[in-house]
mmCIF file of C-alpha atoms in Angstrom:
data_model
loop_
_atom_site.group_PDB
_atom_site.id
_atom_site.type_symbol
_atom_site.label_atom_id
_atom_site.label_comp_id
_atom_site.label_asym_id
_atom_site.label_seq_id
_atom_site.Cartn_x
_atom_site.Cartn_y
_atom_site.Cartn_z
ATOM 1 C CA MET A 749 -20.846 11.981 -12.778
ATOM 2 C CA PRO A 750 -22.842 9.287 -14.118
ATOM 3 C CA MET A 751 -22.678 9.431 -17.805
ATOM 4 C CA ASN A 752 -25.854 8.554 -20.441
ATOM 5 C CA LEU A 753 -24.931 7.089 -23.808
ATOM 6 C CA GLU A 754 -27.649 6.620 -25.190
ATOM 7 C CA VAL A 755 -29.415 9.041 -27.870
ATOM 8 C CA PRO A 756 -30.743 12.336 -25.797
ATOM 9 C CA LYS A 757 -34.590 12.022 -25.789
ATOM 10 C CA LYS A 758 -35.130 15.605 -27.266
ATOM 11 C CA PHE A 759 -33.126 13.996 -30.502
ATOM 12 C CA LEU A 760 -35.206 10.600 -30.533
ATOM 13 C CA PRO A 761 -37.628 12.343 -32.904
ATOM 14 C CA LEU A 762 -34.774 14.169 -35.673
ATOM 15 C CA VAL A 763 -33.180 10.148 -35.276
ATOM 16 C CA GLY A 764 -36.167 8.783 -36.294
ATOM 17 C CA GLN A 765 -36.938 11.405 -39.292
ATOM 18 C CA ALA A 766 -33.623 10.575 -40.601
ATOM 19 C CA HIS A 767 -33.725 6.904 -40.286
ATOM 20 C CA GLN A 768 -36.916 7.368 -42.204
ATOM 21 C CA VAL A 769 -35.612 9.004 -45.140
ATOM 22 C CA ALA A 770 -32.686 6.429 -45.360
ATOM 23 C CA GLU A 771 -34.796 3.176 -45.371
ATOM 24 C CA GLU A 772 -38.189 4.730 -47.271
ATOM 25 C CA ILE A 773 -35.792 7.041 -49.920
ATOM 26 C CA PHE A 774 -31.816 6.222 -49.889
ATOM 27 C CA ARG A 775 -31.919 2.374 -49.718
ATOM 28 C CA PRO A 776 -34.378 1.986 -52.638
ATOM 29 C CA VAL A 777 -32.399 4.089 -55.009
ATOM 30 C CA SER A 778 -29.057 2.831 -53.560
ATOM 31 C CA ARG A 779 -27.909 0.200 -56.395
ATOM 32 C CA LYS A 780 -29.245 2.416 -58.718
ATOM 33 C CA TYR A 781 -27.226 5.210 -58.606
ATOM 34 C CA ASP A 782 -24.330 3.426 -57.738
ATOM 35 C CA GLN A 783 -24.991 2.319 -61.531
ATOM 36 C CA GLU A 784 -25.869 5.358 -62.743
ATOM 37 C CA GLU A 785 -22.904 7.668 -61.634
ATOM 38 C CA HIS A 786 -23.234 11.329 -61.847
ATOM 39 C CA ALA A 787 -26.674 11.038 -62.557
ATOM 40 C CA TYR A 788 -28.410 13.371 -60.043
ATOM 41 C CA PRO A 789 -30.553 11.750 -57.776
ATOM 42 C CA ARG A 790 -33.909 13.432 -58.576
ATOM 43 C CA GLU A 791 -35.598 11.800 -55.437
ATOM 44 C CA LEU A 792 -33.224 14.074 -53.186
ATOM 45 C CA ASP A 793 -35.231 17.255 -54.069
ATOM 46 C CA MET A 794 -38.533 16.596 -52.387
ATOM 47 C CA LEU A 795 -35.899 16.423 -49.435
ATOM 48 C CA ALA A 796 -34.929 19.969 -49.355
ATOM 49 C CA ALA A 797 -37.972 21.416 -47.977
ATOM 50 C CA LEU A 798 -38.178 18.528 -45.347
ATOM 51 C CA LEU A 799 -34.635 19.018 -44.166
ATOM 52 C CA ASP A 800 -34.877 22.900 -44.106
ATOM 53 C CA GLY A 801 -37.658 22.170 -41.862
ATOM 54 C CA MET A 802 -35.810 19.380 -39.421
ATOM 55 C CA ASN A 803 -32.858 21.831 -38.640
ATOM 56 C CA ASP A 804 -35.470 25.140 -38.129
ATOM 57 C CA GLY A 805 -37.195 22.722 -35.810
ATOM 58 C CA SER A 806 -33.868 22.111 -33.679
ATOM 59 C CA ASP A 807 -33.555 24.239 -30.806
ATOM 60 C CA MET A 808 -29.956 23.694 -31.082
ATOM 61 C CA GLY A 809 -29.948 24.736 -34.733
ATOM 62 C CA GLY A 810 -28.966 21.422 -35.955
ATOM 63 C CA GLY A 811 -30.220 18.884 -38.127
ATOM 64 C CA ALA A 812 -30.517 15.909 -39.421
ATOM 65 C CA GLY A 813 -28.198 16.349 -42.895
ATOM 66 C CA ALA A 814 -24.506 17.070 -43.050
ATOM 67 C CA GLY A 815 -25.008 20.889 -42.689
ATOM 68 C CA GLY A 816 -23.051 23.485 -41.087
ATOM 69 C CA VAL A 817 -22.331 23.134 -37.325
ATOM 70 C CA ARG A 818 -21.589 26.539 -34.799
ATOM 71 C CA ARG A 819 -19.696 26.703 -31.487
ATOM 72 C CA GLN A 820 -22.220 27.530 -28.806
ATOM 73 C CA GLU A 821 -20.653 30.371 -26.610
ATOM 74 C CA GLN A 822 -19.073 29.081 -23.547
ATOM 75 C CA SER A 823 -21.750 28.222 -20.726
ATOM 76 C CA ASP A 824 -21.662 26.462 -17.456
ATOM 77 C CA GLU A 825 -24.561 24.478 -18.693
ATOM 78 C CA ILE A 826 -24.146 20.854 -20.282
ATOM 79 C CA ARG A 827 -25.639 20.453 -23.269
ATOM 80 C CA ASN A 828 -26.324 18.660 -26.648
ATOM 81 C CA GLY A 829 -26.477 20.920 -29.271
ATOM 82 C CA SER A 830 -25.619 21.445 -32.767
ATOM 83 C CA ASN A 831 -23.068 19.181 -33.432
ATOM 84 C CA MET A 832 -24.463 15.968 -31.571
ATOM 85 C CA SER A 833 -27.719 16.430 -33.586
ATOM 86 C CA THR A 834 -26.376 16.926 -36.815
ATOM 87 C CA ALA A 835 -24.204 13.444 -36.185
ATOM 88 C CA LEU A 836 -26.927 11.381 -35.000
ATOM 89 C CA GLY A 837 -28.926 12.350 -38.396
ATOM 90 C CA ILE A 838 -25.660 11.433 -40.285
ATOM 91 C CA VAL A 839 -25.506 8.259 -38.762
ATOM 92 C CA GLU A 840 -28.802 7.617 -39.868
ATOM 93 C CA LEU A 841 -28.677 8.619 -43.065
ATOM 94 C CA CYS A 842 -25.237 6.915 -44.140
ATOM 95 C CA TRP A 843 -27.064 3.633 -42.894
ATOM 96 C CA GLY A 844 -29.177 4.670 -45.517
ATOM 97 C CA ASP A 845 -26.192 5.449 -48.540
ATOM 98 C CA VAL A 846 -23.203 7.937 -47.882
ATOM 99 C CA GLY A 847 -23.125 8.769 -51.376
ATOM 100 C CA LEU A 848 -27.158 10.158 -50.969
ATOM 101 C CA LEU A 849 -25.859 12.253 -48.208
ATOM 102 C CA LEU A 850 -23.179 13.677 -49.998
ATOM 103 C CA SER A 851 -25.817 14.504 -52.510
ATOM 104 C CA MET A 852 -28.053 16.180 -50.450
ATOM 105 C CA PRO A 853 -28.646 19.582 -51.545
ATOM 106 C CA ARG A 854 -27.300 22.547 -48.828
ATOM 107 C CA GLN A 855 -25.848 20.278 -46.991
ATOM 108 C CA GLY A 856 -22.322 19.774 -48.464
ATOM 109 C CA LEU A 857 -19.168 20.137 -46.091
ATOM 110 C CA GLY A 858 -18.523 23.474 -47.419
ATOM 111 C CA ASN A 859 -21.466 24.467 -45.366
ATOM 112 C CA SER A 860 -20.069 22.837 -42.397
ATOM 113 C CA ALA A 861 -16.872 25.367 -43.434
ATOM 114 C CA ILE A 862 -18.898 28.260 -43.326
ATOM 115 C CA ALA A 863 -20.887 27.864 -40.172
ATOM 116 C CA SER A 864 -17.595 27.415 -38.191
ATOM 117 C CA VAL A 865 -16.185 30.865 -39.297
ATOM 118 C CA ALA A 866 -18.375 33.187 -41.235
ATOM 119 C CA ASN A 867 -19.111 36.134 -39.178
ATOM 120 C CA ASP A 868 -23.168 37.187 -38.992
ATOM 121 C CA GLU A 869 -23.034 38.988 -42.309
ATOM 122 C CA GLN A 870 -21.641 35.898 -44.060
ATOM 123 C CA LEU A 871 -23.904 33.585 -42.456
ATOM 124 C CA LYS A 872 -26.910 35.598 -43.109
ATOM 125 C CA ARG A 873 -25.821 36.037 -46.874
ATOM 126 C CA PHE A 874 -24.917 32.508 -47.994
ATOM 127 C CA ASP A 875 -27.888 31.211 -45.700
ATOM 128 C CA GLY A 876 -30.133 28.611 -47.865
ATOM 129 C CA LYS A 877 -27.361 27.705 -49.988
ATOM 130 C CA TRP A 878 -25.118 24.598 -51.161
ATOM 131 C CA ALA A 879 -21.923 25.034 -50.201
ATOM 132 C CA ALA A 880 -18.737 22.336 -51.446
ATOM 133 C CA MET A 881 -15.071 22.592 -50.160
ATOM 134 C CA ALA A 882 -12.037 22.925 -52.486
ATOM 135 C CA ILE A 883 -8.781 21.996 -50.418
ATOM 136 C CA THR A 884 -6.730 19.027 -52.514
ATOM 137 C CA GLU A 885 -4.360 19.870 -55.116
ATOM 138 C CA PRO A 886 -2.630 17.825 -57.413
ATOM 139 C CA GLU A 887 0.669 18.712 -55.064
ATOM 140 C CA ALA A 888 -1.109 19.344 -51.919
ATOM 141 C CA GLY A 889 -2.987 16.401 -50.492
ATOM 142 C CA SER A 890 -2.807 14.938 -47.003
ATOM 143 C CA ASP A 891 -0.651 18.145 -46.291
ATOM 144 C CA SER A 892 -3.559 20.711 -45.923
ATOM 145 C CA ALA A 893 -0.160 23.374 -45.239
ATOM 146 C CA ALA A 894 1.368 22.586 -49.106
ATOM 147 C CA ILE A 895 -1.576 24.646 -51.002
ATOM 148 C CA ARG A 896 -0.412 26.146 -53.743
ATOM 149 C CA THR A 897 -3.093 27.808 -54.937
ATOM 150 C CA THR A 898 -2.480 31.659 -54.795
ATOM 151 C CA ALA A 899 -4.969 34.799 -53.734
ATOM 152 C CA GLU A 900 -3.676 38.114 -54.280
ATOM 153 C CA TYR A 901 -5.360 41.409 -53.237
ATOM 154 C CA ASP A 902 -6.402 43.793 -56.037
ATOM 155 C CA GLU A 903 -6.414 47.205 -54.093
ATOM 156 C CA ARG A 904 -8.244 49.102 -56.945
ATOM 157 C CA THR A 905 -11.351 46.536 -56.911
ATOM 158 C CA GLY A 906 -11.507 45.182 -53.587
ATOM 159 C CA GLU A 907 -11.209 41.697 -54.939
ATOM 160 C CA TYR A 908 -9.144 38.578 -54.050
ATOM 161 C CA ILE A 909 -7.552 37.026 -57.873
ATOM 162 C CA LEU A 910 -7.673 33.216 -57.218
ATOM 163 C CA ASN A 911 -5.027 30.935 -59.287
ATOM 164 C CA GLY A 912 -4.070 27.419 -59.439
ATOM 165 C CA GLU A 913 -5.879 23.862 -59.050
ATOM 166 C CA LYS A 914 -8.797 21.715 -57.104
ATOM 167 C CA ILE A 915 -9.400 18.583 -57.295
ATOM 168 C CA TYR A 916 -11.288 16.123 -55.049
ATOM 169 C CA VAL A 917 -14.451 18.406 -54.565
ATOM 170 C CA THR A 918 -17.447 16.616 -53.319
ATOM 171 C CA SER A 919 -20.697 18.391 -54.815
ATOM 172 C CA GLY A 920 -18.188 20.646 -56.283
ATOM 173 C CA GLU A 921 -20.469 20.315 -59.997
ATOM 174 C CA ARG A 922 -23.975 20.864 -58.092
ATOM 175 C CA ALA A 923 -23.251 23.127 -55.546
ATOM 176 C CA ASP A 924 -23.756 26.899 -55.176
ATOM 177 C CA LEU A 925 -20.699 27.889 -54.156
ATOM 178 C CA VAL A 926 -17.268 26.243 -53.377
ATOM 179 C CA VAL A 927 -14.988 27.312 -50.213
ATOM 180 C CA VAL A 928 -11.712 27.064 -52.112
ATOM 181 C CA TRP A 929 -8.685 27.300 -49.940
ATOM 182 C CA ALA A 930 -5.672 28.814 -51.134
ATOM 183 C CA THR A 931 -2.417 31.018 -49.885
ATOM 184 C CA LEU A 932 -1.975 34.857 -49.330
ATOM 185 C CA ASP A 933 1.879 34.474 -49.196
ATOM 186 C CA ARG A 934 3.694 31.323 -49.744
ATOM 187 C CA SER A 935 6.739 32.366 -47.890
ATOM 188 C CA LEU A 936 4.753 32.654 -44.968
ATOM 189 C CA GLY A 937 3.800 28.943 -45.011
ATOM 190 C CA ARG A 938 0.636 27.830 -43.069
ATOM 191 C CA ALA A 939 -0.367 31.157 -41.830
ATOM 192 C CA ALA A 940 -1.067 32.834 -44.902
ATOM 193 C CA ILE A 941 -3.548 30.395 -46.262
ATOM 194 C CA LYS A 942 -7.192 31.527 -45.919
ATOM 195 C CA SER A 943 -10.203 29.806 -47.393
ATOM 196 C CA PHE A 944 -12.777 31.709 -49.466
ATOM 197 C CA VAL A 945 -16.529 31.483 -50.884
ATOM 198 C CA VAL A 946 -16.673 31.204 -54.432
ATOM 199 C CA GLU A 947 -19.977 31.438 -56.533
ATOM 200 C CA ARG A 948 -20.117 28.345 -58.725
ATOM 201 C CA SER A 949 -21.069 30.499 -61.655
ATOM 202 C CA ASN A 950 -17.918 32.462 -61.080
ATOM 203 C CA PRO A 951 -16.348 31.816 -64.819
ATOM 204 C CA GLY A 952 -13.024 32.235 -63.256
ATOM 205 C CA MET A 953 -13.929 28.560 -61.949
ATOM 206 C CA LYS A 954 -14.085 26.379 -64.203
ATOM 207 C CA LEU A 955 -14.856 22.752 -64.283
ATOM 208 C CA ASP A 956 -12.377 20.344 -65.541
ATOM 209 C CA ARG A 957 -13.712 17.250 -64.930
ATOM 210 C CA LEU A 958 -15.613 14.275 -62.724
ATOM 211 C CA GLU A 959 -13.748 12.186 -61.365
ATOM 212 C CA HIS A 960 -14.761 8.253 -61.839
ATOM 213 C CA LYS A 961 -14.600 7.091 -58.300
ATOM 214 C CA LEU A 962 -14.747 3.177 -56.563
ATOM 215 C CA GLY A 963 -17.550 4.188 -54.272
ATOM 216 C CA ILE A 964 -19.900 6.679 -53.197
ATOM 217 C CA ARG A 965 -20.654 7.078 -57.395
ATOM 218 C CA ALA A 966 -23.670 8.878 -56.235
ATOM 219 C CA SER A 967 -22.208 11.736 -55.313
ATOM 220 C CA ASP A 968 -20.114 14.209 -58.420
ATOM 221 C CA THR A 969 -16.742 14.751 -57.297
ATOM 222 C CA ALA A 970 -14.989 17.358 -59.148
ATOM 223 C CA ALA A 971 -11.790 19.157 -60.630
ATOM 224 C CA PHE A 972 -11.295 22.973 -60.668
ATOM 225 C CA ILE A 973 -9.710 25.117 -62.635
ATOM 226 C CA LEU A 974 -8.775 28.387 -60.902
ATOM 227 C CA ASP A 975 -8.060 31.128 -63.227
ATOM 228 C CA ASP A 976 -7.927 35.166 -62.648
ATOM 229 C CA CYS A 977 -10.879 33.970 -60.805
ATOM 230 C CA ARG A 978 -12.394 36.987 -58.713
ATOM 231 C CA VAL A 979 -13.843 36.732 -55.699
ATOM 232 C CA PRO A 980 -15.278 40.119 -53.317
ATOM 233 C CA ARG A 981 -12.905 41.189 -50.377
ATOM 234 C CA GLU A 982 -16.372 40.274 -48.149
ATOM 235 C CA ASN A 983 -16.213 36.573 -49.756
ATOM 236 C CA LEU A 984 -13.273 36.229 -47.613
ATOM 237 C CA LEU A 985 -13.798 33.670 -44.196
ATOM 238 C CA GLY A 986 -12.152 35.021 -41.057
ATOM 239 C CA SER A 987 -9.436 37.404 -40.224
ATOM 240 C CA PRO A 988 -7.911 39.105 -43.645
ATOM 241 C CA GLU A 989 -4.724 39.435 -41.735
ATOM 242 C CA VAL A 990 -1.807 36.817 -41.204
ATOM 243 C CA ASP A 991 -1.242 35.988 -37.929
ATOM 244 C CA VAL A 992 2.401 34.053 -37.979
ATOM 245 C CA LYS A 993 2.085 33.547 -33.990
ATOM 246 C CA ARG A 994 -1.854 31.774 -34.547
ATOM 247 C CA GLY A 995 -0.906 30.283 -37.615
ATOM 248 C CA PHE A 996 -3.282 27.640 -39.148
ATOM 249 C CA ALA A 997 -5.645 27.437 -36.553
ATOM 250 C CA GLY A 998 -8.018 29.462 -38.112
ATOM 251 C CA VAL A 999 -8.963 27.373 -41.590
ATOM 252 C CA MET A 1000 -7.695 24.132 -39.301
ATOM 253 C CA GLN A 1001 -11.064 25.150 -36.802
ATOM 254 C CA THR A 1002 -12.736 23.556 -39.864
ATOM 255 C CA PHE A 1003 -11.974 20.089 -39.082
ATOM 256 C CA ASP A 1004 -12.700 19.954 -35.997
ATOM 257 C CA ASN A 1005 -16.082 20.379 -36.771
ATOM 258 C CA THR A 1006 -16.136 18.140 -40.277
ATOM 259 C CA ARG A 1007 -13.773 15.134 -38.992
ATOM 260 C CA PRO A 1008 -16.339 13.857 -36.293
ATOM 261 C CA LEU A 1009 -18.973 14.109 -38.908
ATOM 262 C CA VAL A 1010 -16.983 11.711 -40.983
ATOM 263 C CA ALA A 1011 -16.555 9.974 -38.577
ATOM 264 C CA ALA A 1012 -20.903 9.595 -38.154
ATOM 265 C CA MET A 1013 -20.705 8.767 -41.768
ATOM 266 C CA ALA A 1014 -18.533 5.533 -40.850
ATOM 267 C CA VAL A 1015 -20.470 4.997 -37.710
ATOM 268 C CA GLY A 1016 -23.799 4.673 -40.013
ATOM 269 C CA LEU A 1017 -22.173 2.494 -42.797
ATOM 270 C CA THR A 1018 -20.652 0.400 -40.174
ATOM 271 C CA ARG A 1019 -23.785 -0.448 -38.355
ATOM 272 C CA ALA A 1020 -25.494 -1.223 -41.701
ATOM 273 C CA CYS A 1021 -22.763 -3.593 -42.419
ATOM 274 C CA LEU A 1022 -23.106 -5.341 -38.978
ATOM 275 C CA GLU A 1023 -27.453 -5.265 -38.999
ATOM 276 C CA GLN A 1024 -26.882 -7.157 -42.704
ATOM 277 C CA THR A 1025 -24.426 -9.584 -41.572
ATOM 278 C CA GLN A 1026 -26.093 -10.809 -37.930
ATOM 279 C CA GLU A 1027 -29.421 -11.448 -40.402
ATOM 280 C CA LEU A 1028 -27.401 -13.525 -43.113
ATOM 281 C CA LEU A 1029 -26.131 -15.218 -40.249
ATOM 282 C CA ALA A 1030 -28.916 -15.989 -38.374
ATOM 283 C CA GLU A 1031 -30.323 -17.227 -41.396
ATOM 284 C CA ALA A 1032 -27.543 -19.900 -41.938
ATOM 285 C CA GLY A 1033 -27.867 -21.073 -38.285
ATOM 286 C CA VAL A 1034 -25.102 -18.575 -36.381
ATOM 287 C CA GLU A 1035 -26.398 -17.006 -33.783
ATOM 288 C CA VAL A 1036 -24.197 -14.792 -31.819
ATOM 289 C CA ASP A 1037 -24.947 -14.755 -28.207
ATOM 290 C CA TYR A 1038 -24.135 -12.215 -25.948
ATOM 291 C CA ASP A 1039 -24.457 -14.182 -22.713
ATOM 292 C CA LYS A 1040 -21.238 -16.314 -23.516
ATOM 293 C CA PRO A 1041 -17.594 -15.537 -23.710
ATOM 294 C CA ALA A 1042 -17.021 -14.979 -27.930
ATOM 295 C CA GLN A 1043 -14.449 -17.723 -27.585
ATOM 296 C CA SER A 1044 -16.950 -20.420 -26.304
ATOM 297 C CA GLN A 1045 -19.175 -19.439 -29.528
ATOM 298 C CA SER A 1046 -18.677 -20.215 -33.281
ATOM 299 C CA ALA A 1047 -15.785 -18.565 -35.322
ATOM 300 C CA ALA A 1048 -18.362 -16.404 -37.263
ATOM 301 C CA ALA A 1049 -19.907 -15.076 -34.125
ATOM 302 C CA ALA A 1050 -16.743 -14.395 -32.342
ATOM 303 C CA GLU A 1051 -15.798 -12.752 -35.371
ATOM 304 C CA TYR A 1052 -19.139 -10.890 -35.090
ATOM 305 C CA LEU A 1053 -18.856 -9.810 -31.358
ATOM 306 C CA ALA A 1054 -15.230 -8.385 -32.210
ATOM 307 C CA MET A 1055 -16.241 -6.393 -35.118
ATOM 308 C CA GLU A 1056 -19.610 -5.031 -33.155
ATOM 309 C CA ALA A 1057 -17.173 -3.890 -29.673
ATOM 310 C CA ASP A 1058 -14.665 -1.955 -32.903
ATOM 311 C CA PHE A 1059 -18.165 -0.058 -33.780
ATOM 312 C CA GLU A 1060 -19.092 0.895 -30.252
ATOM 313 C CA ALA A 1061 -15.748 1.890 -29.461
ATOM 314 C CA ALA A 1062 -15.807 4.653 -32.558
ATOM 315 C CA ARG A 1063 -19.588 5.838 -32.044
ATOM 316 C CA LEU A 1064 -18.691 6.667 -28.237
ATOM 317 C CA LEU A 1065 -15.156 8.610 -29.588
ATOM 318 C CA THR A 1066 -17.717 10.480 -32.061
ATOM 319 C CA MET A 1067 -20.633 11.267 -29.864
ATOM 320 C CA GLN A 1068 -17.694 12.439 -27.291
ATOM 321 C CA ALA A 1069 -15.941 14.896 -30.003
ATOM 322 C CA THR A 1070 -19.326 16.372 -31.108
ATOM 323 C CA TRP A 1071 -20.497 16.687 -27.376
ATOM 324 C CA MET A 1072 -16.994 18.464 -26.706
ATOM 325 C CA ALA A 1073 -17.926 21.110 -29.789
ATOM 326 C CA ASP A 1074 -21.032 21.917 -27.658
ATOM 327 C CA ASN A 1075 -19.567 22.450 -25.204
ATOM 328 C CA SER A 1076 -16.882 24.667 -25.960
ATOM 329 C CA LYS A 1077 -14.363 22.296 -24.837
ATOM 330 C CA PRO A 1078 -11.203 21.957 -27.645
ATOM 331 C CA ASN A 1079 -11.828 18.704 -29.510
ATOM 332 C CA SER A 1080 -9.264 18.919 -32.126
ATOM 333 C CA LEU A 1081 -7.602 15.694 -30.556
ATOM 334 C CA HIS A 1082 -11.023 14.060 -29.972
ATOM 335 C CA ALA A 1083 -12.000 14.508 -33.265
ATOM 336 C CA SER A 1084 -8.932 12.621 -34.970
ATOM 337 C CA TYR A 1085 -9.968 10.095 -32.567
ATOM 338 C CA ALA A 1086 -13.061 9.713 -33.748
ATOM 339 C CA LYS A 1087 -11.838 10.163 -37.340
ATOM 340 C CA ALA A 1088 -9.208 7.907 -37.000
ATOM 341 C CA LYS A 1089 -10.908 4.907 -35.178
ATOM 342 C CA ALA A 1090 -14.070 5.130 -37.371
ATOM 343 C CA GLY A 1091 -12.835 5.151 -40.146
ATOM 344 C CA ARG A 1092 -10.526 2.552 -40.198
ATOM 345 C CA THR A 1093 -13.321 0.502 -38.219
ATOM 346 C CA CYS A 1094 -15.554 1.003 -40.949
ATOM 347 C CA VAL A 1095 -13.079 -0.331 -43.930
ATOM 348 C CA ASP A 1096 -12.057 -3.617 -41.501
ATOM 349 C CA VAL A 1097 -15.681 -4.189 -40.607
ATOM 350 C CA ALA A 1098 -17.168 -3.607 -44.183
ATOM 351 C CA LEU A 1099 -14.409 -5.984 -46.009
ATOM 352 C CA ARG A 1100 -14.878 -8.778 -42.555
ATOM 353 C CA CYS A 1101 -18.924 -8.542 -43.307
ATOM 354 C CA VAL A 1102 -18.426 -9.415 -47.496
ATOM 355 C CA ARG A 1103 -16.554 -11.807 -46.278
ATOM 356 C CA LEU A 1104 -18.137 -13.640 -43.285
ATOM 357 C CA CYS A 1105 -21.197 -13.546 -46.263
ATOM 358 C CA GLY A 1106 -19.570 -15.501 -48.665
ATOM 359 C CA SER A 1107 -20.911 -14.889 -52.258
ATOM 360 C CA ARG A 1108 -23.926 -13.176 -51.021
ATOM 361 C CA GLY A 1109 -21.331 -10.523 -49.841
ATOM 362 C CA PHE A 1110 -20.104 -10.502 -53.571
ATOM 363 C CA GLY A 1111 -23.047 -10.557 -55.185
ATOM 364 C CA GLU A 1112 -25.355 -7.547 -56.278
ATOM 365 C CA GLU A 1113 -28.036 -9.109 -54.569
ATOM 366 C CA LEU A 1114 -27.594 -7.166 -51.363
ATOM 367 C CA LEU A 1115 -25.768 -3.386 -50.635
ATOM 368 C CA LEU A 1116 -22.828 -5.564 -48.708
ATOM 369 C CA GLU A 1117 -20.079 -5.430 -51.592
ATOM 370 C CA LYS A 1118 -21.432 -1.755 -52.131
ATOM 371 C CA TRP A 1119 -20.705 -0.594 -48.825
ATOM 372 C CA ALA A 1120 -17.249 -2.039 -48.855
ATOM 373 C CA ARG A 1121 -16.510 0.304 -51.462
ATOM 374 C CA ASP A 1122 -18.431 3.361 -50.341
ATOM 375 C CA GLY A 1123 -16.537 2.408 -47.120
ATOM 376 C CA LYS A 1124 -13.016 3.229 -48.558
ATOM 377 C CA ILE A 1125 -13.197 7.258 -48.647
ATOM 378 C CA LEU A 1126 -14.000 7.409 -45.305
ATOM 379 C CA ASP A 1127 -10.819 6.872 -44.090
ATOM 380 C CA ILE A 1128 -9.256 8.860 -46.406
ATOM 381 C CA PHE A 1129 -11.325 12.427 -47.206
ATOM 382 C CA GLU A 1130 -11.046 15.143 -44.235
ATOM 383 C CA GLY A 1131 -7.636 13.841 -43.247
ATOM 384 C CA THR A 1132 -6.357 10.004 -44.231
ATOM 385 C CA GLN A 1133 -5.793 7.658 -41.662
ATOM 386 C CA GLN A 1134 -1.795 7.938 -41.696
ATOM 387 C CA ILE A 1135 -2.936 11.851 -40.830
ATOM 388 C CA GLN A 1136 -5.157 11.555 -38.186
ATOM 389 C CA LEU A 1137 -2.411 9.017 -36.011
ATOM 390 C CA LEU A 1138 0.143 12.217 -36.788
ATOM 391 C CA ILE A 1139 -2.332 14.468 -35.498
ATOM 392 C CA ILE A 1140 -2.702 12.458 -32.902
ATOM 393 C CA ALA A 1141 0.735 11.704 -31.793
ATOM 394 C CA ARG A 1142 1.823 15.389 -32.283
ATOM 395 C CA GLN A 1143 -0.708 16.136 -29.607
ATOM 396 C CA LEU A 1144 0.390 13.631 -26.988
ATOM 397 C CA LEU A 1145 3.969 14.063 -27.272
ATOM 398 C CA GLY A 1146 3.485 17.874 -27.409
ATOM 399 C CA LYS A 1147 5.407 17.943 -31.153
ATOM 400 C CA SER A 1148 5.089 21.024 -33.905
ATOM 401 C CA SER A 1149 4.298 19.845 -37.242
ATOM 402 C CA ALA A 1150 8.375 20.713 -37.838
ATOM 403 C CA GLU A 1151 9.451 18.023 -35.064
ATOM 404 C CA LEU A 1152 7.236 15.338 -35.816
ATOM 405 C CA ARG A 1153 6.749 14.499 -39.491
#
């Protein structure tokens, strides 16, 4: 059947609104909040109501922010739904500023986790709240299965007691909720890992520090200590049972939804770099001719064409992963394809654009050098480049995590 690779018509208004936010709100204050690290961008407060309206106005339940996405019921109808619309909105907003996107109220990656596995009662109870996600620990980074934070059930009170340490929690200080990954029994490995929704005000979850970072400085990145942190059993996402056969599948479903969203962030930032570079090349008299072979043009034009080709590959892989989620097709492999390609492309293109633009690329007059710094995290969080390639290799070769490390 024929494929239409353009933005679906029903999402054009959403894309236009998101681009307007990026151009008129994000870009003008991008440098300011890069320099004022940890300062909360007050300009974002006025966006909360707008984004809620955009989300509510979408007939598929998606919106322009990094909000939660949920798989649709199986249907014979081919659909472009909430995953696609959310990704398209993210592309536009990250064309403006990645750090500011990550700072938007009620648009955290924890919201995607809740949307992926929460029951109807939880969805209603946590609706309208900003949720961060806490997975990484000092001794458990790329290998999420190595999590040491424990969750012990107290039958007397009907609560889980969490103990451990979490680091690199995006929006951890500002969020209303934190989705914490913890294990019910270390001896059972991956199968015992569950996710718990913890109120940010919970006295058992103590803010340890805020990190100083290379990029995305507008976004706060927190570290927490969980010390006898009591969480009601109603805040457990998914089943409380440990299913050794199903293993890690329940919590890992979150990544099938969030990795394409991070890929979309990288696509947006890559496009920003390419557009700025093309403008500067044109000012310098270097024109990119799409009707001529790259080898017959200047070295700068040829390099630009190569970068643009990589960008298109990353964009299409991202759209494919989101389309598969919208159509209830298993997309774990394609989510990793998208994340691996878009993350690597973003870092590579941003650095090459800085180099092509010379002193203007290095200076603070433009945002190119900032984008080069911001881009690196998109190849790291939600699973590093190396982990994505490992996941892809396992699935293509039919190997388990024990067989291929």
